Coordinates of C-alpha atoms in Angstrom, one line a residue:
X258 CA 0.0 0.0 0.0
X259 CA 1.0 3.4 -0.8
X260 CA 0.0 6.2 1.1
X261 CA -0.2 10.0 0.1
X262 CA -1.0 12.9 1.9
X263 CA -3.0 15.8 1.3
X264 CA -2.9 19.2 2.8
X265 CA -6.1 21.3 3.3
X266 CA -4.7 24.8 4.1
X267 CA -7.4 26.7 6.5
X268 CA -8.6 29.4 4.0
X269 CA -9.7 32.7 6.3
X270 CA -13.2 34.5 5.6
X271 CA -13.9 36.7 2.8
X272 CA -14.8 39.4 5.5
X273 CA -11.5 39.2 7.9
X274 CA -9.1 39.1 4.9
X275 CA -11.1 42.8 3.6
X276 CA -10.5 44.4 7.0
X277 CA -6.9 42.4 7.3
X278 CA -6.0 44.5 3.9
X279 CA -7.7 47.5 5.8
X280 CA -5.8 47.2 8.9
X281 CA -2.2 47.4 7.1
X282 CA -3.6 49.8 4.7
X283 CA -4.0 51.7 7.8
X284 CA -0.7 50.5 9.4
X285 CA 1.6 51.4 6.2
X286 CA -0.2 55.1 6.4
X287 CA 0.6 55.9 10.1
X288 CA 3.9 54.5 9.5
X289 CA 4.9 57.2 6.7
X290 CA 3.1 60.2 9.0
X291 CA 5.2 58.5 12.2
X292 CA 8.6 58.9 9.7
X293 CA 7.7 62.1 8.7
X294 CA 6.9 63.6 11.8
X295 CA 10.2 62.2 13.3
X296 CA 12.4 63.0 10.5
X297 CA 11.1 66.7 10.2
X298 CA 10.4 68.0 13.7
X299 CA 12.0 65.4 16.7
X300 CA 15.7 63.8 14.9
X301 CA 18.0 65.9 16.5
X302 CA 18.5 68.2 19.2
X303 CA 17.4 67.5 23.2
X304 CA 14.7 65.8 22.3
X305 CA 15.9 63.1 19.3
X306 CA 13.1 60.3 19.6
X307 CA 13.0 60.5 15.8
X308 CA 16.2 57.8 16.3
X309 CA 14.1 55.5 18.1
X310 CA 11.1 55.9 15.8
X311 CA 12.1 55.8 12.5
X312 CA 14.0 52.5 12.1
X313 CA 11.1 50.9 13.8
X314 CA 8.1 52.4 12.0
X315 CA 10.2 51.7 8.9
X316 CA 10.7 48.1 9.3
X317 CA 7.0 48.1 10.6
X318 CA 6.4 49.4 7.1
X319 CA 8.7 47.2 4.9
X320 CA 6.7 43.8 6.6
X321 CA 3.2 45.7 5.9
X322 CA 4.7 46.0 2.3
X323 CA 5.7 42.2 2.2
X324 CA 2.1 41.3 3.3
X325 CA 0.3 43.5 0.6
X326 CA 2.5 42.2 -2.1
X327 CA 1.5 38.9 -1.5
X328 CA -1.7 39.2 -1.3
X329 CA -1.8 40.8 -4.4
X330 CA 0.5 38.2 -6.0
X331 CA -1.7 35.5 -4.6
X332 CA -5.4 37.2 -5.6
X333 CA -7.7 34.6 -7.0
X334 CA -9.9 34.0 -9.8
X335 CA -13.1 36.8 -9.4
X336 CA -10.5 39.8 -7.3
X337 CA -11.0 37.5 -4.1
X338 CA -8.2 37.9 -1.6
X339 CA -5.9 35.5 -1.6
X340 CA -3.2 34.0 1.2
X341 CA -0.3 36.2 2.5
X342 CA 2.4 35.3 4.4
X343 CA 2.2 32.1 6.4
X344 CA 0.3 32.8 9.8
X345 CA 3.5 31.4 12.1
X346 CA 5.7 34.0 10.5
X347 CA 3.1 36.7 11.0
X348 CA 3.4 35.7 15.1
X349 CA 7.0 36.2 15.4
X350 CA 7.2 39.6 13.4
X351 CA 3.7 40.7 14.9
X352 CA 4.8 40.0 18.2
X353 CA 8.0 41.3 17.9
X354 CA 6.3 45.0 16.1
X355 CA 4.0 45.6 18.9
X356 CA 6.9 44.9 21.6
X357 CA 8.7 47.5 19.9
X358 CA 5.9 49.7 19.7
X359 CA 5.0 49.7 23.4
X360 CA 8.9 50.8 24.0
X361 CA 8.1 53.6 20.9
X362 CA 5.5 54.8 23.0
X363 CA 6.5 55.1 25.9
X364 CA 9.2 56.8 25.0
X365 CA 7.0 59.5 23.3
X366 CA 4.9 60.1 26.5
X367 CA 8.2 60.6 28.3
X368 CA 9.3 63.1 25.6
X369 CA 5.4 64.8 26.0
X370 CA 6.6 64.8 30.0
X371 CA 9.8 66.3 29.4
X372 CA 8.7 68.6 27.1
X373 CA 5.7 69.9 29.4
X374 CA 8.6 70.1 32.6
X375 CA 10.8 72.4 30.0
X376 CA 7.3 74.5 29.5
X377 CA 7.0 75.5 32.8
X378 CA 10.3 75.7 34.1
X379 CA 11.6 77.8 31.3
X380 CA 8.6 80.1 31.1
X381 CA 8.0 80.5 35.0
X382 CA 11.7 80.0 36.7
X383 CA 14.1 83.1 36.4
X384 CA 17.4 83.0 34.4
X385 CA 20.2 83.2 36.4
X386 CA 21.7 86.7 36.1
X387 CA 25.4 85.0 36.2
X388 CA 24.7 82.1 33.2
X389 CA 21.6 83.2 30.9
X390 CA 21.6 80.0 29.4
X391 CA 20.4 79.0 32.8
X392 CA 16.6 78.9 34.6
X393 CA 16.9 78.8 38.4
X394 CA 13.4 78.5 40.8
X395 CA 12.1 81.3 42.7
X396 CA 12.7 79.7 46.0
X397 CA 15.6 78.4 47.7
X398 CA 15.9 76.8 51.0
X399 CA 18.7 75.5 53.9
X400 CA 20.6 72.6 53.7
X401 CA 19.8 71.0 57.3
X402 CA 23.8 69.0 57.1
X403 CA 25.6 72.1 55.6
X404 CA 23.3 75.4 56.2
X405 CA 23.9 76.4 53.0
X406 CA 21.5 77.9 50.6
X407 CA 20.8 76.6 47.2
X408 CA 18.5 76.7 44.6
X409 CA 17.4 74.3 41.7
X410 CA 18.5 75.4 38.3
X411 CA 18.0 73.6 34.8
X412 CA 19.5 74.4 31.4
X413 CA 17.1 76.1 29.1
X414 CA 18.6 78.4 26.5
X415 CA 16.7 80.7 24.5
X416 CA 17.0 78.4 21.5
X417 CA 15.3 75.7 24.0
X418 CA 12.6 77.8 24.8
X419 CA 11.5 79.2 21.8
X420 CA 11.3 75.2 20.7
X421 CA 9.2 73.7 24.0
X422 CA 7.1 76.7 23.4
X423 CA 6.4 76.7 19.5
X424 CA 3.0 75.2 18.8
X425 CA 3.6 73.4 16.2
X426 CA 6.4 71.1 18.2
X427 CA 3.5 70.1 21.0
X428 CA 1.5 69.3 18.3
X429 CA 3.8 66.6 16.6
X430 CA 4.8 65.2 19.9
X431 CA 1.2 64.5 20.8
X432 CA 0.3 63.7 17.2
X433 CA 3.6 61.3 17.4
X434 CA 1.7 59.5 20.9
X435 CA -1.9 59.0 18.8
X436 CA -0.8 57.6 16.1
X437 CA 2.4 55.3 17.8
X438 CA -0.5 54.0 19.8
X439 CA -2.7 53.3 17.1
X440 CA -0.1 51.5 15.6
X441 CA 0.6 49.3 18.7
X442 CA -3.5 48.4 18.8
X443 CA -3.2 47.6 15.4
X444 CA -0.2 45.1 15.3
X445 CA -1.7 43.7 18.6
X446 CA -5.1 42.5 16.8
X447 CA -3.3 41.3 13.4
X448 CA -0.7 39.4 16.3
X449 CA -3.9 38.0 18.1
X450 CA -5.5 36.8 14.5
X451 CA -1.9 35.2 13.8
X452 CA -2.0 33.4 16.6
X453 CA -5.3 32.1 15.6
X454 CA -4.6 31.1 12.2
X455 CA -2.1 29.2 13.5
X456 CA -3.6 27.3 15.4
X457 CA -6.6 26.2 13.2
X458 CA -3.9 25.2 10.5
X459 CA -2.3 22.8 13.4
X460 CA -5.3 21.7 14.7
X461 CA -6.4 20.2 11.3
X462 CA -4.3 17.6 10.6
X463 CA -3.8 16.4 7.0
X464 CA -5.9 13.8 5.6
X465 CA -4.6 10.3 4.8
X466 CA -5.6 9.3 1.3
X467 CA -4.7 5.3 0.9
X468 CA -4.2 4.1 -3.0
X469 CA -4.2 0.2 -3.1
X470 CA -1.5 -1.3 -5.6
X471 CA -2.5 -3.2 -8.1
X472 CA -2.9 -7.1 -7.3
X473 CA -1.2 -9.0 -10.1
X474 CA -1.6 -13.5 -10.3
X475 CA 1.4 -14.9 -8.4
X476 CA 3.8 -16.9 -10.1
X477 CA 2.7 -20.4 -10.1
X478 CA 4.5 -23.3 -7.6
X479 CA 5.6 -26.7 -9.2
X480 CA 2.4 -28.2 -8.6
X481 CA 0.8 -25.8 -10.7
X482 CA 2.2 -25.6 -13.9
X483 CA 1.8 -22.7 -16.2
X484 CA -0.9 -22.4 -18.6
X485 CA -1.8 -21.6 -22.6
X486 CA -4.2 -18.5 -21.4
X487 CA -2.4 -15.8 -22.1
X488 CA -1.6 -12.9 -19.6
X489 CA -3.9 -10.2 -18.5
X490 CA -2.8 -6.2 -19.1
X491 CA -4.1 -5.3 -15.6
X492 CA -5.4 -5.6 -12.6
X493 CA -8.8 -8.1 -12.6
X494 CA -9.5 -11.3 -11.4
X495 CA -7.1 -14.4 -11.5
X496 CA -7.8 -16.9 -14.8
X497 CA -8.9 -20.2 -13.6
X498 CA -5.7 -22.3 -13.7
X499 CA -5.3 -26.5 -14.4
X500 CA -3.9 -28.8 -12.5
X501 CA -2.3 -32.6 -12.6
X502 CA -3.7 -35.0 -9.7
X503 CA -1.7 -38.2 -8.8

């Protein structure tokens, strides 16, 4: 016996492959906003998250890209859909996107932090008459082990200011937050769906499809010598065969 098998590959619905393609749509648009609004307003200076940012939302990107291009290779008969990428690679990458994303983020509400502290210390503490590159608080009070007096300073130049303060800067760092944590909700359901595909292609296993050989007449033992009747081209039953009794 010979045995073949055959593998069914879990097809997904007509629906979830439409808002799959609608999801990285999505994704490979808040990617190029992310890019652009690192590369043109937060890549250098005090506040560089644009370093962090870019290489991720760009390889965030270049997957998305991957995925579409399949799909579109892969489109079948009638503009339906077809498979992308095999679901256990989409868990690894997936899960390893939205990891990267929750670091992304928070380190954009740490820059929104740092960026509100510069706000109101450069706008409300007093440059110190000595350095004016320097902010120092309006208060100062007595060192209990030394009885010294000291105040607080932090480094804001004007250049600083005018940057913390420009509306257009908030606006890109908050805009940067939104759409960083869109993108992490985003790669979080397409990593949950992954996961799921996966496991409904292990769970069916393939199906075992036996093909029986063909049965050909057995060569004849000396008590049964051949016969005139010709042989047969195939498989069918066995010609009646003479024999010689003592």
């Amino acid at each position: 016996m010979e045995t073949q098998r055959r593998v069914v590959q879990p097809v997904s619905s007509r629906n979830w492959q439409i808002a799959k393609i609608a999801l990285q749509t999505a994704s490979l648009a808040f990617c190029i906003i992310v890019i652009g609004l690192s590369a043109g307003t937060m890549w250098g200076g005090d506040y560089g998250v644009g370093i962090l940012t870019v290489p991720v939302t760009a390889a965030t990107a270049a997957w998305t890209i991957a995925e579409l291009v399949t799909l579109l290779v892969r489109t079948r008969r009638g503009g339906a859909p077809g498979r992308g990428i095999h679901p256990g690679a989409h868990v690894g990458v997936q899960l390893i996107i939205f990891l990267a994303m929750i670091y992304v983020l928070f380190y954009a509400c740490m820059l929104w932090r740092s960026v509100q502290n510069s706000i109101v210390r450069c706008n409300e503490w007093e440059r110190d008459p000595k350095n004016p590159d320097w902010v120092i608080e309006n208060y100062s009070d007595v060192d209990r082990h030394s009885g010294f007096f000291y105040t607080r300073s932090f480094y804001c130049p004007e250049s600083h200011r005018d940057l913390v303060n420009s509306k257009l800067f908030q606006s890109a760092a908050q805009a940067l937050i939104a759409f960083c944590a869109m993108l992490w909700a985003i790669h979080f359901t397409l990593f949950v769906r992954a996961c799921v595909e996966t496991q409904r292609r292990n769970r069916n296993r393939p199906a075992a499809v036996v093909y029986p050989q063909p049965v050909w007449p057995a060569q004849y033992g000396p008590n049964y010598p051949p016969t005139n009747y010709p042989p047969r081209a195939g498989p069918g039953q066995t010609p009646m065969k003479s024999s010689y009794y003592n």
